PDB file of C-alpha atoms in Angstrom:
ATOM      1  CA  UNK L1327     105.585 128.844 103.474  1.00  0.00           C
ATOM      2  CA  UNK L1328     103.899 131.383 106.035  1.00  0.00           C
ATOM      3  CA  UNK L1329     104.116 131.784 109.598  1.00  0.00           C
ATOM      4  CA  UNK L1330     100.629 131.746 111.667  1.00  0.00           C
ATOM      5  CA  UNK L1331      99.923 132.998 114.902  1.00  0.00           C
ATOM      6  CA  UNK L1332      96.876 133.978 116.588  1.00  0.00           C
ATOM      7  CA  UNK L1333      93.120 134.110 115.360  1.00  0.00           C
ATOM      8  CA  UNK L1334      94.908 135.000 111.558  1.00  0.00           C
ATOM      9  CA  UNK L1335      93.702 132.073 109.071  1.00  0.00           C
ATOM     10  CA  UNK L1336      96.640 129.334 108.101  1.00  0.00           C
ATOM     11  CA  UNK L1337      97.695 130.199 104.707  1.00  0.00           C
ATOM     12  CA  UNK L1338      99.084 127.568 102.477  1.00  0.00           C
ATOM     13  CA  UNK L1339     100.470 127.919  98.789  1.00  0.00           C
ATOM     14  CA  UNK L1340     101.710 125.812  96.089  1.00  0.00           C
ATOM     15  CA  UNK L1341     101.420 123.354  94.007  1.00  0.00           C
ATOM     16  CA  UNK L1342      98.867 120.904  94.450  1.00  0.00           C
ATOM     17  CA  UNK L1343     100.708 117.837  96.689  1.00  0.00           C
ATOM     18  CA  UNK L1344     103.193 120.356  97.937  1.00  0.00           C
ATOM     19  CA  UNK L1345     101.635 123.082 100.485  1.00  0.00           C
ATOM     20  CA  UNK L1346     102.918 123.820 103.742  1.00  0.00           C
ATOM     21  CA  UNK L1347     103.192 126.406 106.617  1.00  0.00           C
ATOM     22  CA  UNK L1348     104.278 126.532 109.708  1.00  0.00           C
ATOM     23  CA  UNK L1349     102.524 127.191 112.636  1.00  0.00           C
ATOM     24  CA  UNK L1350     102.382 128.295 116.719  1.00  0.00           C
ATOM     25  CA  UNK L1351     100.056 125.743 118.570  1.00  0.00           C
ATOM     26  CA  UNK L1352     101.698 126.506 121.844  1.00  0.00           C
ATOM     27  CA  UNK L1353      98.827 124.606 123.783  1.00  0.00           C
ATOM     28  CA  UNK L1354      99.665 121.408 121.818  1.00  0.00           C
ATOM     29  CA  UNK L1355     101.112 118.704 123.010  1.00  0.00           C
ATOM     30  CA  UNK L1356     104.348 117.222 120.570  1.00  0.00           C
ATOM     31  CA  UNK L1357     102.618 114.920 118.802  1.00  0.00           C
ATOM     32  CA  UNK L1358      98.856 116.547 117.793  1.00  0.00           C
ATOM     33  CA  UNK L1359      96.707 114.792 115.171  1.00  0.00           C
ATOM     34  CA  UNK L1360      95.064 116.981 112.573  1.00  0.00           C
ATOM     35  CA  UNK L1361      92.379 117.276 110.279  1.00  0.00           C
ATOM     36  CA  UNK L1362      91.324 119.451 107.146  1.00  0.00           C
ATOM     37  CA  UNK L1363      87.780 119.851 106.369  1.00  0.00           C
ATOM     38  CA  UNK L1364      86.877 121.920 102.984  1.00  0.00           C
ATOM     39  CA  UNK L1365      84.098 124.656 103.204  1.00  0.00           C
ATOM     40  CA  UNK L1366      80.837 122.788 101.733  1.00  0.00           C
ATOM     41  CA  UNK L1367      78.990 126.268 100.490  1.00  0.00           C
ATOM     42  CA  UNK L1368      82.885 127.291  98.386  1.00  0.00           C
ATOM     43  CA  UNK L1369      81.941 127.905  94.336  1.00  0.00           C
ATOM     44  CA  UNK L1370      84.589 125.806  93.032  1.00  0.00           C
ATOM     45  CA  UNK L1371      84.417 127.980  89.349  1.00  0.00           C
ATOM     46  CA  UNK L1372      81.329 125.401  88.174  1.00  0.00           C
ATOM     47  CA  UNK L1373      83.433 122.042  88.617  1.00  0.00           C
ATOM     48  CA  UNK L1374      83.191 119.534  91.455  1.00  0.00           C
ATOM     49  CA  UNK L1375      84.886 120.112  94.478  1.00  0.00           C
ATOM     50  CA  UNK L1376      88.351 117.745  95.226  1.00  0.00           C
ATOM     51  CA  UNK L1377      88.414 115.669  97.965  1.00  0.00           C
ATOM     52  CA  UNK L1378      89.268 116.823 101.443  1.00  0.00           C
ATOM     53  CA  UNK L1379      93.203 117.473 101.552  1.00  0.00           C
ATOM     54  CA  UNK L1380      95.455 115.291 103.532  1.00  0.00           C
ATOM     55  CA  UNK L1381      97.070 116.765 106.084  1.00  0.00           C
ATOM     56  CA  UNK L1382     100.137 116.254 108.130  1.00  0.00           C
ATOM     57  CA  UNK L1383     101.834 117.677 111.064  1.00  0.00           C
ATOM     58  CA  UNK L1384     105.483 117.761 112.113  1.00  0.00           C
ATOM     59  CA  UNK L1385     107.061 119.011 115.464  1.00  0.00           C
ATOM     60  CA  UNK L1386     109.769 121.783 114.782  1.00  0.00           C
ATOM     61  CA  UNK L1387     110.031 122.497 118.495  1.00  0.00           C
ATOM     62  CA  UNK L1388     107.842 123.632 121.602  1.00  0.00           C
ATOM     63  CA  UNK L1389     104.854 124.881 120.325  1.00  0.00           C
ATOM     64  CA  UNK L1390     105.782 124.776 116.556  1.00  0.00           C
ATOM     65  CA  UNK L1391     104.380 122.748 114.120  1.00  0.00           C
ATOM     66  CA  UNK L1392     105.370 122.012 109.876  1.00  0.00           C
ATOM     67  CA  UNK L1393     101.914 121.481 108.587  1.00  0.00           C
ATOM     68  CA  UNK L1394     101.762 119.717 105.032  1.00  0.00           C
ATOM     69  CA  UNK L1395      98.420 119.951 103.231  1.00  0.00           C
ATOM     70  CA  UNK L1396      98.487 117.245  99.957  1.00  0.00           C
ATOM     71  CA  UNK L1397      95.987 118.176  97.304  1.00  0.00           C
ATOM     72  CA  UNK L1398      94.902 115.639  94.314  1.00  0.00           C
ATOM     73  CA  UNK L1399      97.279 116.628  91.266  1.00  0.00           C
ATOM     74  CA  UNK L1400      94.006 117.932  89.268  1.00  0.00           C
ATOM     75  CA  UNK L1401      92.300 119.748  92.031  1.00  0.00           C
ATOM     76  CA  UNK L1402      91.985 123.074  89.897  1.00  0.00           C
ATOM     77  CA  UNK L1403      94.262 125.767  90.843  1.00  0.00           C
ATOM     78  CA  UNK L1404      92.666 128.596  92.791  1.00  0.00           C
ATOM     79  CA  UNK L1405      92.248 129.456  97.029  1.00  0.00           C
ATOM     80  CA  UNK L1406      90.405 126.521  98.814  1.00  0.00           C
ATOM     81  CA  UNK L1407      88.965 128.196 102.558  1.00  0.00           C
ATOM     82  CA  UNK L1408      88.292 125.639 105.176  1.00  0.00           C
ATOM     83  CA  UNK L1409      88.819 124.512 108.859  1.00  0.00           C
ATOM     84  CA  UNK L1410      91.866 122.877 110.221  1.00  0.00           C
ATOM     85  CA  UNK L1411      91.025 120.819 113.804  1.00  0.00           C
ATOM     86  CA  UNK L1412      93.543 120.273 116.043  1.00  0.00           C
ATOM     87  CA  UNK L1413      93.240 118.055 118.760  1.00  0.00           C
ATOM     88  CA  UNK L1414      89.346 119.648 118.611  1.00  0.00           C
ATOM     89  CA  UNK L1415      90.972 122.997 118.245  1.00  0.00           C
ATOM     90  CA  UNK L1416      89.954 124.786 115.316  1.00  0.00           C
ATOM     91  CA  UNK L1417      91.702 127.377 112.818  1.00  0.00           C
ATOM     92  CA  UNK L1418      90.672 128.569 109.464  1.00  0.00           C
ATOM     93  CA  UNK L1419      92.752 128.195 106.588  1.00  0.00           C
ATOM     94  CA  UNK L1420      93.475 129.403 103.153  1.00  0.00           C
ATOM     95  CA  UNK L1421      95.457 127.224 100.504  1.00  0.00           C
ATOM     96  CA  UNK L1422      96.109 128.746  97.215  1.00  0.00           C
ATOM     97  CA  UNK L1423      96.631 126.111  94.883  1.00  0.00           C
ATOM     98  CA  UNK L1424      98.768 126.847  92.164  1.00  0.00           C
ATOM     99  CA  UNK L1425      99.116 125.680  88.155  1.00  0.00           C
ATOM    100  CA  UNK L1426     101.373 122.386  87.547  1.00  0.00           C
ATOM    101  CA  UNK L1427     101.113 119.914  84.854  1.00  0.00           C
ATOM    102  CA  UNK L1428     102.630 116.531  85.925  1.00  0.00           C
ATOM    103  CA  UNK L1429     102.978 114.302  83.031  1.00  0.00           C
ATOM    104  CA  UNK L1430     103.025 110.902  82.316  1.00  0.00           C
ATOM    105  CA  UNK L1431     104.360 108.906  79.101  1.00  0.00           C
ATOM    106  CA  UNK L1432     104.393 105.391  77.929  1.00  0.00           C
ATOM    107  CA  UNK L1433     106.411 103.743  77.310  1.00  0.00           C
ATOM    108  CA  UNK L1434     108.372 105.757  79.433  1.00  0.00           C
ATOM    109  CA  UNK L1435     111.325 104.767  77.196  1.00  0.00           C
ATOM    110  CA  UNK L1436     112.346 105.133  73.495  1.00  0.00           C
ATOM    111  CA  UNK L1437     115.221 103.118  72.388  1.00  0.00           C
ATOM    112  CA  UNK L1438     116.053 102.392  68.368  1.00  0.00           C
ATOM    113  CA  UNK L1439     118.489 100.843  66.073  1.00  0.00           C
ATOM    114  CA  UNK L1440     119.421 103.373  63.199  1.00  0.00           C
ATOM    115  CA  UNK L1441     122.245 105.248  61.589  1.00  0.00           C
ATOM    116  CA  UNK L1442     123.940 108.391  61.493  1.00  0.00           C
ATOM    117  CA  UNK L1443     121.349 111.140  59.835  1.00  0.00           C
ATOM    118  CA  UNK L1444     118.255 108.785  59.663  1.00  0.00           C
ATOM    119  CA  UNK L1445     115.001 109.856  60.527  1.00  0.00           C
ATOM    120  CA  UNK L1446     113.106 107.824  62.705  1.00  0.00           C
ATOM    121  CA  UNK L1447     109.072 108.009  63.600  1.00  0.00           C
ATOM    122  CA  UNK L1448     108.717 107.403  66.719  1.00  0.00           C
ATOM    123  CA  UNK L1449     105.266 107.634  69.156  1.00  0.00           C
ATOM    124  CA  UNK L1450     104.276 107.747  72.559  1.00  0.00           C
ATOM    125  CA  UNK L1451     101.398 108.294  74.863  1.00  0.00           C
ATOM    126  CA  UNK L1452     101.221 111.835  76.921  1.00  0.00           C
ATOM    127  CA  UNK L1453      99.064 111.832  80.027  1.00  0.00           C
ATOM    128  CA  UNK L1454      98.346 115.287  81.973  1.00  0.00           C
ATOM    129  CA  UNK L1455      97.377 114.154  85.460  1.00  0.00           C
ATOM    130  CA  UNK L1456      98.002 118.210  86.604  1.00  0.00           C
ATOM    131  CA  UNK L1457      96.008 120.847  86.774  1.00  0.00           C
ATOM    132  CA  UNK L1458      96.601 122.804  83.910  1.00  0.00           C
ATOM    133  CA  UNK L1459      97.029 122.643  80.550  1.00  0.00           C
ATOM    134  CA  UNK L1460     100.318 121.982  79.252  1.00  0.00           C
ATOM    135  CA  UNK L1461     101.583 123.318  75.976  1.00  0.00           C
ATOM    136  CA  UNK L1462     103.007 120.445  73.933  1.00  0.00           C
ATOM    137  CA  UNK L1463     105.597 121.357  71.663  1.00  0.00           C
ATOM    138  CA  UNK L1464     105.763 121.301  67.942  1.00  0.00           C
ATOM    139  CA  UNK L1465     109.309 120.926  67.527  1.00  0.00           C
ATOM    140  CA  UNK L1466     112.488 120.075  70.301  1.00  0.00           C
ATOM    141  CA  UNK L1467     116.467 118.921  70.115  1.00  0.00           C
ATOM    142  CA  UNK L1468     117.891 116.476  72.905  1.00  0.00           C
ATOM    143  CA  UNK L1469     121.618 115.987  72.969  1.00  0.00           C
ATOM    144  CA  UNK L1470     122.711 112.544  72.862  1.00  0.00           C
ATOM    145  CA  UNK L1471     126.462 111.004  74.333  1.00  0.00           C
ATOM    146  CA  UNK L1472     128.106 107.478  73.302  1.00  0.00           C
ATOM    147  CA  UNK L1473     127.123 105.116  76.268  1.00  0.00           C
ATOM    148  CA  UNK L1474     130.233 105.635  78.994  1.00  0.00           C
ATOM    149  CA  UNK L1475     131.773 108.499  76.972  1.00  0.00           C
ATOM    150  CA  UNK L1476     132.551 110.456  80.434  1.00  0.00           C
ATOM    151  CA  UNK L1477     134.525 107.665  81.479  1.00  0.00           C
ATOM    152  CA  UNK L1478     136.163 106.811  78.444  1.00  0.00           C
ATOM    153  CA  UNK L1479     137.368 110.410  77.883  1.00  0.00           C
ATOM    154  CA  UNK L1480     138.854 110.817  81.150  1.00  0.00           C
ATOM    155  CA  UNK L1481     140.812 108.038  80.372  1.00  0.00           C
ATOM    156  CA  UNK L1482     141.964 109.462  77.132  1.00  0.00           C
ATOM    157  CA  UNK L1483     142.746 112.863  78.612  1.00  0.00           C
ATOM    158  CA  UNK L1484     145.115 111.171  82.066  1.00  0.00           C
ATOM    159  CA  UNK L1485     146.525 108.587  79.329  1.00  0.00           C
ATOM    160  CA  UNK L1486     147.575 110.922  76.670  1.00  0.00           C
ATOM    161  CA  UNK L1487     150.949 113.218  77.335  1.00  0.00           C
ATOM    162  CA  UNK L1488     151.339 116.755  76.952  1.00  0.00           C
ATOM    163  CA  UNK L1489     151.437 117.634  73.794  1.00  0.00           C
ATOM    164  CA  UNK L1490     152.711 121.037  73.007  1.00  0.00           C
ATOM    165  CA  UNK L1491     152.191 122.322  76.432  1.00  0.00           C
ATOM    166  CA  UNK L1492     147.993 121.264  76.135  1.00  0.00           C
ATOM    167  CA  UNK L1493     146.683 121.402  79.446  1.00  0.00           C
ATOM    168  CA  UNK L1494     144.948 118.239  80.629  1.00  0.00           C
ATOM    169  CA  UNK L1495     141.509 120.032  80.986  1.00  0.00           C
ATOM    170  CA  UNK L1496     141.959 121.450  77.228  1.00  0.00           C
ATOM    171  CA  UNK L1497     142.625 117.242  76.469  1.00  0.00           C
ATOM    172  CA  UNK L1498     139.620 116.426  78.190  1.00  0.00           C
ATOM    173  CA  UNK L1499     137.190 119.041  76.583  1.00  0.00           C
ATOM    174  CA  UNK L1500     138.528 117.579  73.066  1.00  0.00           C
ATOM    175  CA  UNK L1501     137.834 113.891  74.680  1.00  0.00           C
ATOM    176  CA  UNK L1502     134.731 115.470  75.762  1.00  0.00           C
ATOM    177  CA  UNK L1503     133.734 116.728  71.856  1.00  0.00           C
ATOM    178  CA  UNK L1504     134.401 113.350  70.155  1.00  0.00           C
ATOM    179  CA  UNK L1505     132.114 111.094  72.745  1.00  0.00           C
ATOM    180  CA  UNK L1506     128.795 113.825  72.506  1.00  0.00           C
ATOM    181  CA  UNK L1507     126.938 112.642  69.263  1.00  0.00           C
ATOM    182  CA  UNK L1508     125.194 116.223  68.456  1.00  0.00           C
ATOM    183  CA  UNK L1509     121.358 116.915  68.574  1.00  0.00           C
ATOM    184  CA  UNK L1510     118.778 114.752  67.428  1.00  0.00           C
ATOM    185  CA  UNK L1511     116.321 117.261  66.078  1.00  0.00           C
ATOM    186  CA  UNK L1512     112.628 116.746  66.856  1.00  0.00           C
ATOM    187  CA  UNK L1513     109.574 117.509  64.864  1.00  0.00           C
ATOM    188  CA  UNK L1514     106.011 116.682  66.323  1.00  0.00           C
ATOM    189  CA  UNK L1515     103.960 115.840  63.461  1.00  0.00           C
ATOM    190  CA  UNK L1516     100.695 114.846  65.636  1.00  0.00           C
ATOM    191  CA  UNK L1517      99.313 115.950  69.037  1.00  0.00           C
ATOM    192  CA  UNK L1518     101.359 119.266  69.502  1.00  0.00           C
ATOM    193  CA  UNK L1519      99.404 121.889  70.973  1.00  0.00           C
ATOM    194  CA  UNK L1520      97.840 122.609  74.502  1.00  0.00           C
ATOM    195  CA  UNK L1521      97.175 119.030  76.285  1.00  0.00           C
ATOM    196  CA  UNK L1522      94.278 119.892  79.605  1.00  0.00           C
ATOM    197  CA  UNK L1523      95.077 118.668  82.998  1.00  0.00           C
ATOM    198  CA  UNK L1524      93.390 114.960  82.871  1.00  0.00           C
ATOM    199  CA  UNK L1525      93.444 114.360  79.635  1.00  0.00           C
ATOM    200  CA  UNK L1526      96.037 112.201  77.362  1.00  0.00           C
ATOM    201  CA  UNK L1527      96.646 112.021  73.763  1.00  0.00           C
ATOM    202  CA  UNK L1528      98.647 110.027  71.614  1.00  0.00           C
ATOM    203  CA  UNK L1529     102.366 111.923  70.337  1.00  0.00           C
ATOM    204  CA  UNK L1530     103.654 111.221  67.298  1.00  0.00           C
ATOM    205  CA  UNK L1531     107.199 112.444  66.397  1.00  0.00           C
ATOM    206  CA  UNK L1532     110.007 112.517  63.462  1.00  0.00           C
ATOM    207  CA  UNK L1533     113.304 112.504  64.950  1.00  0.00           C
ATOM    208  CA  UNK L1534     116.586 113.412  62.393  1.00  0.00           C
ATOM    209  CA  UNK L1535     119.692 111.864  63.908  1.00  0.00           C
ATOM    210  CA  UNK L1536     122.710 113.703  64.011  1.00  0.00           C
ATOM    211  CA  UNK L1537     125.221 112.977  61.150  1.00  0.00           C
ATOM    212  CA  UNK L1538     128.205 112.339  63.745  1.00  0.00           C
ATOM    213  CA  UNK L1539     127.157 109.350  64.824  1.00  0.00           C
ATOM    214  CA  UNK L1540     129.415 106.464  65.102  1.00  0.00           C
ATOM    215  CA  UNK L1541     128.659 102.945  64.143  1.00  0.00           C
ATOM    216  CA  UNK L1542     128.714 100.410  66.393  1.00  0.00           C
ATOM    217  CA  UNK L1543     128.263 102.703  69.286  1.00  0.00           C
ATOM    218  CA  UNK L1544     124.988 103.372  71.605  1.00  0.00           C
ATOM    219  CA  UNK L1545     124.120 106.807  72.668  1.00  0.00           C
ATOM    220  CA  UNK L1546     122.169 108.060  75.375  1.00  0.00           C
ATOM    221  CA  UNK L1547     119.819 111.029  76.040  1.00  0.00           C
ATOM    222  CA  UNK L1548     116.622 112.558  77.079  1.00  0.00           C
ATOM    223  CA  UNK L1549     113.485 114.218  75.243  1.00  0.00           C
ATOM    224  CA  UNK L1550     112.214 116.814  77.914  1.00  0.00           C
ATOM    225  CA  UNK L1551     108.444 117.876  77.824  1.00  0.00           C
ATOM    226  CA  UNK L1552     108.389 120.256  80.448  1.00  0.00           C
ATOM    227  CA  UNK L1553     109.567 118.029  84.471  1.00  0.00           C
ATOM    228  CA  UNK L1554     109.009 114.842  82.216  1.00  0.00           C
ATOM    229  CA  UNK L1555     112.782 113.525  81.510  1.00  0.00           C
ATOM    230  CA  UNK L1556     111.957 110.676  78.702  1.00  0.00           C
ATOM    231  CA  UNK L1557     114.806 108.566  78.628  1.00  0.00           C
ATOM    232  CA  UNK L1558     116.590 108.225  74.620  1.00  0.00           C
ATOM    233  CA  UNK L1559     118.723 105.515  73.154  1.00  0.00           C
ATOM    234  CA  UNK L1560     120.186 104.871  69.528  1.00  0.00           C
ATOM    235  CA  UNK L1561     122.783 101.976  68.531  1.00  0.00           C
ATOM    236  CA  UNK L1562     124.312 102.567  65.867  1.00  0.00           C
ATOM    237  CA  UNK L1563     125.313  98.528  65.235  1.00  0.00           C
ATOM    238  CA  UNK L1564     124.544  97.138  61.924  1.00  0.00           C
ATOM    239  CA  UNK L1565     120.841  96.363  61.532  1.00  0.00           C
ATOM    240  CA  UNK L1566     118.920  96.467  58.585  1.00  0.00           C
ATOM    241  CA  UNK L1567     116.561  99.352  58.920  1.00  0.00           C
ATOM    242  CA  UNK L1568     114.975 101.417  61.975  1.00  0.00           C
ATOM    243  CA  UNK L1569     113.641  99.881  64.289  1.00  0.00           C
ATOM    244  CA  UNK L1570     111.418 100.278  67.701  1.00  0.00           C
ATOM    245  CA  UNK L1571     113.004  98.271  70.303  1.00  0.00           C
ATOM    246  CA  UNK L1572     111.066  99.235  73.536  1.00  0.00           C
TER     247      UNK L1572
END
């Protein structure tokens, strides 16, 4: 975020659907409509240039104006020089783009029926819809905790007395311990490796269950691949093998 004054050009940075400054229009009026128009001669590194950004402006007070400047996700990172109009004013600008993957699964949920220590194959699709490449891993861990375990172990820890002078937070850190499952250990047998802003490809992954695991309970968790929080579930009720539920 930058302040502008004067003849100076506007400077924007971030990622691509998240640049902003702020800026002195003291002849504007509170409410001022604005415009963002891209320069046509710009070498855009041999690719086609985005669309015109969207552009949005906020009074702050007198004379001050929040001005938000949205990018597509894979405009490619790099400083984009145009004109902002306001109200048939003009200013230059310069908006540095920077590097962010945003991904995309599907499903965007993995749920199972298995065991303690069972290894599972499980796939999923990865979309890139950034602009960057994004390094998929080839192996992760995701911590996984029995469905309501929070709740049920602060109910253990108020119901339970002292017991040789334990103090109630040492009774609920034990609570704690015996609702978390462990790590479910990842292994990405197909499509690790750098995945390019646009493109998707299909995941395929081995996933060894922790051997704590108690039957007849569901767990909860998350695989992370980088802002993308994939939601995890395993119940542990009898069924007779593995299997993909959603």
């Amino acid at each position: 975020m930058a302040h502008t004054e004067g003849s100076e050009p506007i400077r924007f940075s971030g990622p691509p659907r998240q640049l902003e400054a702020i800026v002195a229009i003291p002849t504007a009026s509170r409410w001022v409509s604005v415009r963002a128009s891209l320069d046509a001669a710009q070498f855009y590194q041999g690719r086609v240039p985005p669309p015109q950004p969207l552009v949005f402006a906020r009074p702050l007070a007198a004379g001050m104006f929040r001005i938000k400047m949205k990018f597509p996700e894979a405009a490619p990172a790099g400083v984009y020089l145009g004109v902002l109009e306001f109200d048939g004013a003009q200013r230059r600008f310069e908006a540095e783009v920077k590097a962010q993957p945003s991904l995309r699964a599907s499903p965007a949920f993995l749920a199972f029926h298995a065991a303690a220590g069972e290894q599972i194959a499980a796939s999923f699709t990865l979309l890139n819809a950034g602009n960057c490449d994004y390094e998929v891993p080839a192996a992760a861990a995701a911590g996984v905790f029995a469905d309501g375990g929070l709740e049920t172990a602060l109910g253990k820890a108020y119901r339970t007395k002292d017991a040789g002078g334990q103090r109630w937070i040492d009774r609920l850190g034990d609570s704690l311990t015996e609702e978390h499952g462990g790590l479910v250990h990842i292994r990405v047998v197909e499509g690790s490796g750098p995945l390019p802003g646009g493109e998707m490809r299909l995941i395929r992954m081995h996933l060894r269950l922790p051997d704590q695991l108690r039957a007849d309970k569901l767990y909860i968790g998350a695989l992370e691949f980088g802002r993308l929080v994939l939601p995890l579930e395993i119940d542990t009720s009898r069924n007779p093998a593995p299997e993909v539920l959603r």
